[in-house]
Short mmCIF file of C-alpha atoms and ligand atoms in Angstrom, two decimals:
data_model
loop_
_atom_site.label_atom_id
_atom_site.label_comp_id
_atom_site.label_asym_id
_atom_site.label_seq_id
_atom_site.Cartn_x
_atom_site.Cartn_y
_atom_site.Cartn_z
CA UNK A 8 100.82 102.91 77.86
CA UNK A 9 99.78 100.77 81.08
CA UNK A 10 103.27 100.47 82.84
CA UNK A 11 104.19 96.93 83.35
CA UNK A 12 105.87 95.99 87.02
CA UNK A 13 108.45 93.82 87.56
CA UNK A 14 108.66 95.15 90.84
CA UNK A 15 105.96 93.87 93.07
CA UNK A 16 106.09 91.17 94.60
CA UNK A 17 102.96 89.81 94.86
CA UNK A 18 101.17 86.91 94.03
CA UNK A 19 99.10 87.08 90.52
CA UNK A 20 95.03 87.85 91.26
CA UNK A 21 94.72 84.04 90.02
CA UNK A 22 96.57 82.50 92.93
CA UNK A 23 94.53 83.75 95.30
CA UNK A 24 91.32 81.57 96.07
CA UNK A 25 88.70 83.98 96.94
CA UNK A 26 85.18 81.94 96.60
CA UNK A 27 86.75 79.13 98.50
CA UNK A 28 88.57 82.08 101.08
CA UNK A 29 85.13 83.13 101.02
CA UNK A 30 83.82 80.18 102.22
CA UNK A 31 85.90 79.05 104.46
CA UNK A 32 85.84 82.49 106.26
CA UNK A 33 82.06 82.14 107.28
CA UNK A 34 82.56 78.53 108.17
CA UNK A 35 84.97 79.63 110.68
CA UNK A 36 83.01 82.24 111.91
CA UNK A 37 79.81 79.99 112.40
CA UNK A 38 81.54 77.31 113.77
CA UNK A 39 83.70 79.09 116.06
CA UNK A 40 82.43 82.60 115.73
CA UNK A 41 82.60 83.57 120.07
CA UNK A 42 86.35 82.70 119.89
CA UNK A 43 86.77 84.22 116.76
CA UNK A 44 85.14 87.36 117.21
CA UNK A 45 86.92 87.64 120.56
CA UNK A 46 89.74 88.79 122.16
CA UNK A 47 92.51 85.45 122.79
CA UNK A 48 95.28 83.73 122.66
CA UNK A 49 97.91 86.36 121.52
CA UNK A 50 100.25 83.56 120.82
CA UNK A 51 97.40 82.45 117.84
CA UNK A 52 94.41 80.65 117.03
CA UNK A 53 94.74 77.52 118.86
CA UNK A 54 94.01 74.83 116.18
CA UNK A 55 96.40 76.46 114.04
CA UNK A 56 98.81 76.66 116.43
CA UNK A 57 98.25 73.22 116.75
CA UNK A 58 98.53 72.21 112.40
CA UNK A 59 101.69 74.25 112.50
CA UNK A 60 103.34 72.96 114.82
CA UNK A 61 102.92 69.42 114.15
CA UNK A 62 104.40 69.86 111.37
CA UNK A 63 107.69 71.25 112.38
CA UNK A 64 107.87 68.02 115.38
CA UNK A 65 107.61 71.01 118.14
CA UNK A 66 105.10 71.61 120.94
CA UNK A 67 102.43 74.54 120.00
CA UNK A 68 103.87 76.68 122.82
CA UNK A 69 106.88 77.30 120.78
CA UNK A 70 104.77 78.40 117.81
CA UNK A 71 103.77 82.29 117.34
CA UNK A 72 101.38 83.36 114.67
CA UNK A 73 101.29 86.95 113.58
CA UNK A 74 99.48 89.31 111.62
CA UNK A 75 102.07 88.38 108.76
CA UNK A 76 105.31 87.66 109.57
CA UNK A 77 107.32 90.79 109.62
CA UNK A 78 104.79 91.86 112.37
CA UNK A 79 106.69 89.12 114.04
CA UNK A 80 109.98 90.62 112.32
CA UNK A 81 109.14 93.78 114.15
CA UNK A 82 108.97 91.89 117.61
CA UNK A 83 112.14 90.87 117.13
CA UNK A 84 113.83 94.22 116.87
CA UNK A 85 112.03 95.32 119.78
CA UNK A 86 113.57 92.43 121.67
CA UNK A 87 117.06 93.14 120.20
CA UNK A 88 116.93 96.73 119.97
CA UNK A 89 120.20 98.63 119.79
CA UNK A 90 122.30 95.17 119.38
CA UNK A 91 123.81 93.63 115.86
CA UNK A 92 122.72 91.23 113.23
CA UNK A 93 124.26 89.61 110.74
CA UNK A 94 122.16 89.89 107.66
CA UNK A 95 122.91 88.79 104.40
CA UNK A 96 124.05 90.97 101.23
CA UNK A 97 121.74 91.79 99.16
CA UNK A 98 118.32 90.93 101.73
CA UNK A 99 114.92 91.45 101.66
CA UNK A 100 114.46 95.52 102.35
CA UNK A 101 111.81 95.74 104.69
CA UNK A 102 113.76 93.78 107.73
CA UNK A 103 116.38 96.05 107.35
CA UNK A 104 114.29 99.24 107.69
CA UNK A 105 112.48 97.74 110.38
CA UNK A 106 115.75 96.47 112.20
CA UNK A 107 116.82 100.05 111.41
CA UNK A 108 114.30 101.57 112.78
CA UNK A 109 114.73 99.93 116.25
CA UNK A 110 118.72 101.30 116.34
CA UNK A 111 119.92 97.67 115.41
CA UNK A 112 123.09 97.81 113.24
CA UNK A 113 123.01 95.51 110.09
CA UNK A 114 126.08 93.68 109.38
CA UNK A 115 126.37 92.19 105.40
CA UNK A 116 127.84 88.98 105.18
CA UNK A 117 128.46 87.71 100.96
CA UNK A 118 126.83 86.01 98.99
CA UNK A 119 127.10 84.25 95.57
CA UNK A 120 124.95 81.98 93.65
CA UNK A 121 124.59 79.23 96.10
CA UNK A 122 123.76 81.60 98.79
CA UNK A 123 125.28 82.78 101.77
CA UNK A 124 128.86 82.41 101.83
CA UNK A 125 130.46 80.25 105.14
CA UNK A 126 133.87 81.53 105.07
CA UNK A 127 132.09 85.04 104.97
CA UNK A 128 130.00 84.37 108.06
CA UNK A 129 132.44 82.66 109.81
CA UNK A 130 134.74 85.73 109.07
CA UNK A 131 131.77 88.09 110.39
CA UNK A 132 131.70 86.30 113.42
CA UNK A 133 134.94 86.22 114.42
CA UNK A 134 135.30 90.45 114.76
CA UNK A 135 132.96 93.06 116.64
CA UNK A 136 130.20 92.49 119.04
CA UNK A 137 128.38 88.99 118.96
CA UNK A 138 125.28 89.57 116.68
CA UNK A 139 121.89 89.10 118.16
CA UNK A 140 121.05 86.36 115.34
CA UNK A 141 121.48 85.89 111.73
CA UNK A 142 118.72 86.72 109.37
CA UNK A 143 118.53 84.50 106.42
CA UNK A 144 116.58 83.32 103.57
CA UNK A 145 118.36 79.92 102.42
CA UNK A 146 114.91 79.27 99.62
CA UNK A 147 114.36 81.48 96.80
CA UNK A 148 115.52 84.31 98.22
CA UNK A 149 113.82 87.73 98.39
CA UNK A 150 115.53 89.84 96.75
CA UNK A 151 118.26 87.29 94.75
CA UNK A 152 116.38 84.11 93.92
CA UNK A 153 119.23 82.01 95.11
CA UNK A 154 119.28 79.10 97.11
CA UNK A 155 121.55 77.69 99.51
CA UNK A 156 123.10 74.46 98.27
CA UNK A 157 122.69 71.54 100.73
CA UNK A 158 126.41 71.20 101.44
CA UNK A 159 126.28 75.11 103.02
CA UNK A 160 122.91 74.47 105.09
CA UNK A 161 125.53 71.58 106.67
CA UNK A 162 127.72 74.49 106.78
CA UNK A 163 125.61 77.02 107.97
CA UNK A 164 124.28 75.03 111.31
CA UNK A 165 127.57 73.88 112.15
CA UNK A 166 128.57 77.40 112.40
CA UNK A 167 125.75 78.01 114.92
CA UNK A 168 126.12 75.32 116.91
CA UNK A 169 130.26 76.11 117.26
CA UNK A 170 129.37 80.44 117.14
CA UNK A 171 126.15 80.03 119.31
CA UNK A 172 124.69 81.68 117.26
CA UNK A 173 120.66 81.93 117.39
CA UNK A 174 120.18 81.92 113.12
CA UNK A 175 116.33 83.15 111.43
CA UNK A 176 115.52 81.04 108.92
CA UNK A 177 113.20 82.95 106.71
CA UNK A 178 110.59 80.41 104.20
CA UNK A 179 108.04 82.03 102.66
CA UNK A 180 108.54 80.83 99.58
CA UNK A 181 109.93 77.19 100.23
CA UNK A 182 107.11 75.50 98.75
CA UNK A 183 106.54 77.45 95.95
CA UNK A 184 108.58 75.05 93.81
CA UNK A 185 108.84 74.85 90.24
CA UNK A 186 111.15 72.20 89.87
CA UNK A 187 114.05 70.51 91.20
CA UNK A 188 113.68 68.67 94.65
CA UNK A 189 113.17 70.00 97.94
CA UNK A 190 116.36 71.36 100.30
CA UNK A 191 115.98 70.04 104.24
CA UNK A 192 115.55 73.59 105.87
CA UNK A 193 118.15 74.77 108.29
CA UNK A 194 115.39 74.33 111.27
CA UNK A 195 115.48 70.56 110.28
CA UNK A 196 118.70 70.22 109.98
CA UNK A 197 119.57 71.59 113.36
CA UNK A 198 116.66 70.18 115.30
CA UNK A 199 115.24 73.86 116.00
CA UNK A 200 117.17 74.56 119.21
CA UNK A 201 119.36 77.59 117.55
CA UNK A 202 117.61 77.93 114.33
CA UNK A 203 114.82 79.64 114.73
CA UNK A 204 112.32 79.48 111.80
CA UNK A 205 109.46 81.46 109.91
CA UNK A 206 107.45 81.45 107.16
CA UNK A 207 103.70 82.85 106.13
CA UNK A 208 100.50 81.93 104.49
CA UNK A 209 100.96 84.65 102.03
CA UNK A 210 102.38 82.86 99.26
CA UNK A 211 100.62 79.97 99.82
CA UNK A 212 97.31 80.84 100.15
CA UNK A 213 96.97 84.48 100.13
CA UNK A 214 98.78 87.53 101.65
CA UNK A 215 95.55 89.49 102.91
CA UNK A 216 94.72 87.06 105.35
CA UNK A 217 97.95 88.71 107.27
CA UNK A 218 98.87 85.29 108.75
CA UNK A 219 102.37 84.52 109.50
CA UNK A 220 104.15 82.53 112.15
CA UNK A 221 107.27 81.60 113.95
CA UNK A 222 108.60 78.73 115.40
CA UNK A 223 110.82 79.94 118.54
CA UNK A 224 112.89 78.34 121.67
CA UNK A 225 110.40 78.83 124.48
CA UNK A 226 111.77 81.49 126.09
CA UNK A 227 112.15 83.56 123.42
CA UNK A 228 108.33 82.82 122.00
CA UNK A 229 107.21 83.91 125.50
CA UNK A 230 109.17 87.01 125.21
CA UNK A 231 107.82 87.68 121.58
CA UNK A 232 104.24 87.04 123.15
CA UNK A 233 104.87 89.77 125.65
CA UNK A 234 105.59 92.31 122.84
CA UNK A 235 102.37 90.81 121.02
CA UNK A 236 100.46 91.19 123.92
CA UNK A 237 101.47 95.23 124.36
CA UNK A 238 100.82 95.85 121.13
CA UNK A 239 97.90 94.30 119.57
CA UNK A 240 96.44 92.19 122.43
CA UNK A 241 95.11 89.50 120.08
CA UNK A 242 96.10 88.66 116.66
CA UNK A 243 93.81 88.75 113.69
CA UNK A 244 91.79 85.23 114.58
CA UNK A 245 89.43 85.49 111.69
CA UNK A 246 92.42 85.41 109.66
CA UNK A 247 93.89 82.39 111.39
CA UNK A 248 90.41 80.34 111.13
CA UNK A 249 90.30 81.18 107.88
CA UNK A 250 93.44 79.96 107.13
CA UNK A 251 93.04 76.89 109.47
CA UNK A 252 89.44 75.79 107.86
CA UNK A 253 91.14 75.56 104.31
CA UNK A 254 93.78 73.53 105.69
CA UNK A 255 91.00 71.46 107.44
CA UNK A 256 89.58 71.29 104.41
CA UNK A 257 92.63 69.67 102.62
CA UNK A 258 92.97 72.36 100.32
CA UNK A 259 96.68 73.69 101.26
CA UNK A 260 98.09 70.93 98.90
CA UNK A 261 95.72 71.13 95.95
CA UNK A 262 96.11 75.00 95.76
CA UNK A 263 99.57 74.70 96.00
CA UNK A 264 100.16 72.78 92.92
CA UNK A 265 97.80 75.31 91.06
CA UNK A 266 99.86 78.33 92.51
CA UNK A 267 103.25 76.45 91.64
CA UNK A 268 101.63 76.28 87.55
CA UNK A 269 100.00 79.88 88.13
CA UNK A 270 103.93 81.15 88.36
CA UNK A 271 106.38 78.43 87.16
CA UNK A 272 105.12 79.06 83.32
CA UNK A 273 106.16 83.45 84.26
CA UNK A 274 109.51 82.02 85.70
CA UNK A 275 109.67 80.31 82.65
CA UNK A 276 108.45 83.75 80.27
CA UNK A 277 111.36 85.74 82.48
CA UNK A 278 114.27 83.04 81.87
CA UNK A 279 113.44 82.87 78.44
CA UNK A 280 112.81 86.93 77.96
CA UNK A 281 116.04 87.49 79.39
CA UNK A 282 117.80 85.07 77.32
CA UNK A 283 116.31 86.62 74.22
CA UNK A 284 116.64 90.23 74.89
CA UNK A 285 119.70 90.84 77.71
CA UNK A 286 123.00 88.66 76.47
CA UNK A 287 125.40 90.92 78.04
CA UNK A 288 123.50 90.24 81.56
CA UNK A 289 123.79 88.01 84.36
CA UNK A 290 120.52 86.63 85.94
CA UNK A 291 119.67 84.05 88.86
CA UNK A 292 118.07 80.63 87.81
CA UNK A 293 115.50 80.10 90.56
CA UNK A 294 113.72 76.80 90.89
CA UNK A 295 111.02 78.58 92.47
CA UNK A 296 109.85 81.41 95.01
CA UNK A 297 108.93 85.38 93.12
CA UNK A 298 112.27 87.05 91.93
CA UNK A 299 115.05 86.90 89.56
CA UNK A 300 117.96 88.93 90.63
CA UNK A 301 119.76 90.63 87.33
CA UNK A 302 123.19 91.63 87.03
CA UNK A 303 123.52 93.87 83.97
CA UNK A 304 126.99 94.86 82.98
CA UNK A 305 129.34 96.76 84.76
CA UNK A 306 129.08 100.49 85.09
CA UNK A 307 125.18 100.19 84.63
CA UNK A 308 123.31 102.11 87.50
CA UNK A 309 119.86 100.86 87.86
CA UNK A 310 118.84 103.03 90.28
CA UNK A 311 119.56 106.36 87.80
CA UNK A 312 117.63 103.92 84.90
CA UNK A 313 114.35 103.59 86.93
CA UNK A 314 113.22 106.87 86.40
CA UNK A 315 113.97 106.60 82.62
CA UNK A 316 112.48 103.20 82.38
CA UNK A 317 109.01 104.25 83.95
CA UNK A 318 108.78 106.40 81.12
CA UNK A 319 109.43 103.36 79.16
CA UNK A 320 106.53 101.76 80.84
CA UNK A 321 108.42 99.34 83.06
CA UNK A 322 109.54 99.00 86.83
CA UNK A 323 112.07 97.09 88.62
CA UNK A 324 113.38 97.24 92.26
CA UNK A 325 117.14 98.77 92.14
CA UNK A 326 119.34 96.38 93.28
CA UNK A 327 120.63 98.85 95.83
CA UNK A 328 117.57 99.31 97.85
CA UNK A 329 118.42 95.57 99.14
CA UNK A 330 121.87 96.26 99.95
CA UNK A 331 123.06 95.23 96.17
CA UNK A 332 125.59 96.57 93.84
CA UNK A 333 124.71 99.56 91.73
CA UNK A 334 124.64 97.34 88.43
CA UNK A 335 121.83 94.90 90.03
CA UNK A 336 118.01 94.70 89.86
CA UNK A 337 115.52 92.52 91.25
CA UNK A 338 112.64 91.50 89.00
CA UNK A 339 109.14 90.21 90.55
CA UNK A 340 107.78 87.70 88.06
CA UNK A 341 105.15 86.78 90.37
CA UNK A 342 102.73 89.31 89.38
CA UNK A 343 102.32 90.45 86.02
CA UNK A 344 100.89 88.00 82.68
CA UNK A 345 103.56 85.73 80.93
CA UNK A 346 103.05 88.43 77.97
CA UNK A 347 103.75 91.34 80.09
CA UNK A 348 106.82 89.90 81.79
CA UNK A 349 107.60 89.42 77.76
CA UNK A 350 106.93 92.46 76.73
CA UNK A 351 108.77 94.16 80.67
CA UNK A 352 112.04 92.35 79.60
CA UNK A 353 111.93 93.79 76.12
CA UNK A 354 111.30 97.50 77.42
CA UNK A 355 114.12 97.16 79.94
CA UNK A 356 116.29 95.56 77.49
CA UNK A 357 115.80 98.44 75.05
CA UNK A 358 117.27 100.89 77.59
CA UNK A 359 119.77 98.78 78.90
CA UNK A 360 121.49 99.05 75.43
CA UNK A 361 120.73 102.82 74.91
CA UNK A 362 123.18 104.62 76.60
CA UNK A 363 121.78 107.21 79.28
CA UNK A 364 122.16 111.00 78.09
CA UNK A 365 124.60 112.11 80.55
C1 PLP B 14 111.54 86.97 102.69
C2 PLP B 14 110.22 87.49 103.13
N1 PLP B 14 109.90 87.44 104.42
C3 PLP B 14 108.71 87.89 104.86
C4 PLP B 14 107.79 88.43 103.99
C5 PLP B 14 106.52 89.00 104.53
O1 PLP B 14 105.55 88.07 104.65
P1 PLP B 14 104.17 88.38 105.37
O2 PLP B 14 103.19 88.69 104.29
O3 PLP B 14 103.86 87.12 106.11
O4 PLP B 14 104.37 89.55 106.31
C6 PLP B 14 108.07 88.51 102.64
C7 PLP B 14 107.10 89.11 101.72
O5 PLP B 14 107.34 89.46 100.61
C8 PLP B 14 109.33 88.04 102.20
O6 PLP B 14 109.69 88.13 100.91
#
């Protein structure tokens, strides 16, 4: 039995545009092969530099484009090493190891279905040490789905602008919408001087390009380029022309909109699975992004049910591993065939109601 996972979150093969990638790859390297095959710019390949920032209204200096953007994520730590950030509870896994890793203390701050909770982070920033930044994801959150509901975002910046707090606002998956209309992001909202903001090509386009960026105050981007510069010299450039000759080509929006059907119809197969198979659960709605958070009922450990259910031929992400309570899960629905998400649910379902052999 082929075990189905709910647990990566990837895009599906289909999303990803490989003749055109193709293409577009040896057009940048004929057209601007010596720059492209050189060492550079470690804050990015200039023209993209350039796309990017016009379209966050800032001037390309502020703009840093990394080999994905937790390589940027990484820089970050370095920078803040040994301080505090508030993160928020459940997050994304891989910051936190890498923030970890770099002796930076995590601080939780609540969530709930709208997102990050104000009175929480207000409450957070009132004790202890002030916190380096805040890390969040307001769009389709990795690992809970949620979004933060326009009236928090209002919230959320005037809490930074009265804390002083610098804030990370995370958007990979912003426009990977399904339905429902567009949230400003916090960067917007602010005006960008203590939100700082990132997001990817990876969900957009595709994540093996490694091409991810940040849009930073200037002193902090030249800091960040420091880091870049001691570690890796240059970026990955073919990536970046790659990425900048199918936006050239104006085929960012088109492939967008084939992406957003590609995954809104197994959104749609993991609402309705869930619906069918797990009524004593809890689940997020998401209007978009990769993940579904699941809350099954009290007293449930997911993490001691993940052995079990690979031997039922389906895997999950424990809740846990993100910071979550024992009884949560996140499932990827970004991946895996409208049948197999089907088919996932049902297996998981099944030993959700058989009790574990203690
Ligand atoms: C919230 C979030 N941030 C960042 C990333 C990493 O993106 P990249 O591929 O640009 O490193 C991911 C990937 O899953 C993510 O979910």
């Amino acid at each position: 039995m082929e075990t189905i996972s709910l647990a990566r979150g990837n895009p599906a093969h289909e999303c990803i545009p490989v003749e055109e990638l193709a293409s577009c790859a040896r057009a940048a390297v004929e057209r601007d092969g010596s720059t492209v095959l050189s060492y550079g710019p470690v804050g990015g390949y200039q023209p993209l530099r350039e796309w990017i920032a016009e379209r966050h209204g800032v001037d390309p200096a502020r703009v840093l484009v990394t080999n994905g953007s937790l390589q940027g994520m990484v820089f970050l730590a370095e920078r803040f090493r040994a301080g505090r950030v508030l993160v928020e509870a459940p997050t994304y896994d891989r910051p936190l190891k890498i923030l970890a890793a770099h002796g930076v203390e995590t601080t939780p701050v609540a969530m709930d279905d709208e997102g990050l909770e104000p009175d929480a982070l207000d409450q957070a920033l009132r004790v202890g040490e002030k916190p380096a930044f805040l890390y969040t994801i307001p769009t389709f959150q990795n690992p809970s789905g949620r979004t933060l509901s326009l009236e928090r975002r209002h919230r959320l910046v005037e809490l930074a602008r009265q804390h002083e707090l610098l804030v990370l606002e995370d958007d990979p998956y912003g426009l990977v919408r399904y339905e429902g209309a567009s949230l400003p992001t916090l960067f917007a909202l602010e005006g960008g001087e203590r939100v700082a903001y990132s997001s990817s090509f990876s969900k957009t386009i595709a994540p093996g390009l490694r091409v991810g960026y940040f849009v930073l105050p200037a002193p902090l981007e030249r800091e960040l380029e420091a880091l870049a510069l001691s570690t890796y010299i240059t970026p990955v450039l073919l990536g970046q022309a790659t990425v900048f000759e199918f936006l050239r080509r104006g085929n960012f929006e088109p492939n967008l909109e084939r992406v957003r059907s590609l995954l809104g119809v197994r959104r749609d197969a993991m609402l309705e699975a869930l619906e069918r198979e797990l009524p004593g659960a809890r689940w997020s709605h998401p209007e978009g992004g990769y993940f579904i958070w699941l809350e099954l009922p009290e007293g449930t450990d997911t993490a001691a049910l993940l052995g079990p259910a690979g031997e039922a031929g389906v895997t999950y992400v424990p809740g846990a591993d993100f910071g979550g309570a024992q009884n949560t899960a996140r499932l990827a629905f970004s991946f895996v065939s409208p049948d197999e998400i089907k088919e996932g649910v049902r297996r998981l379902a099944a030993l959700v109601r058989e009790p574990l052999p203690v």
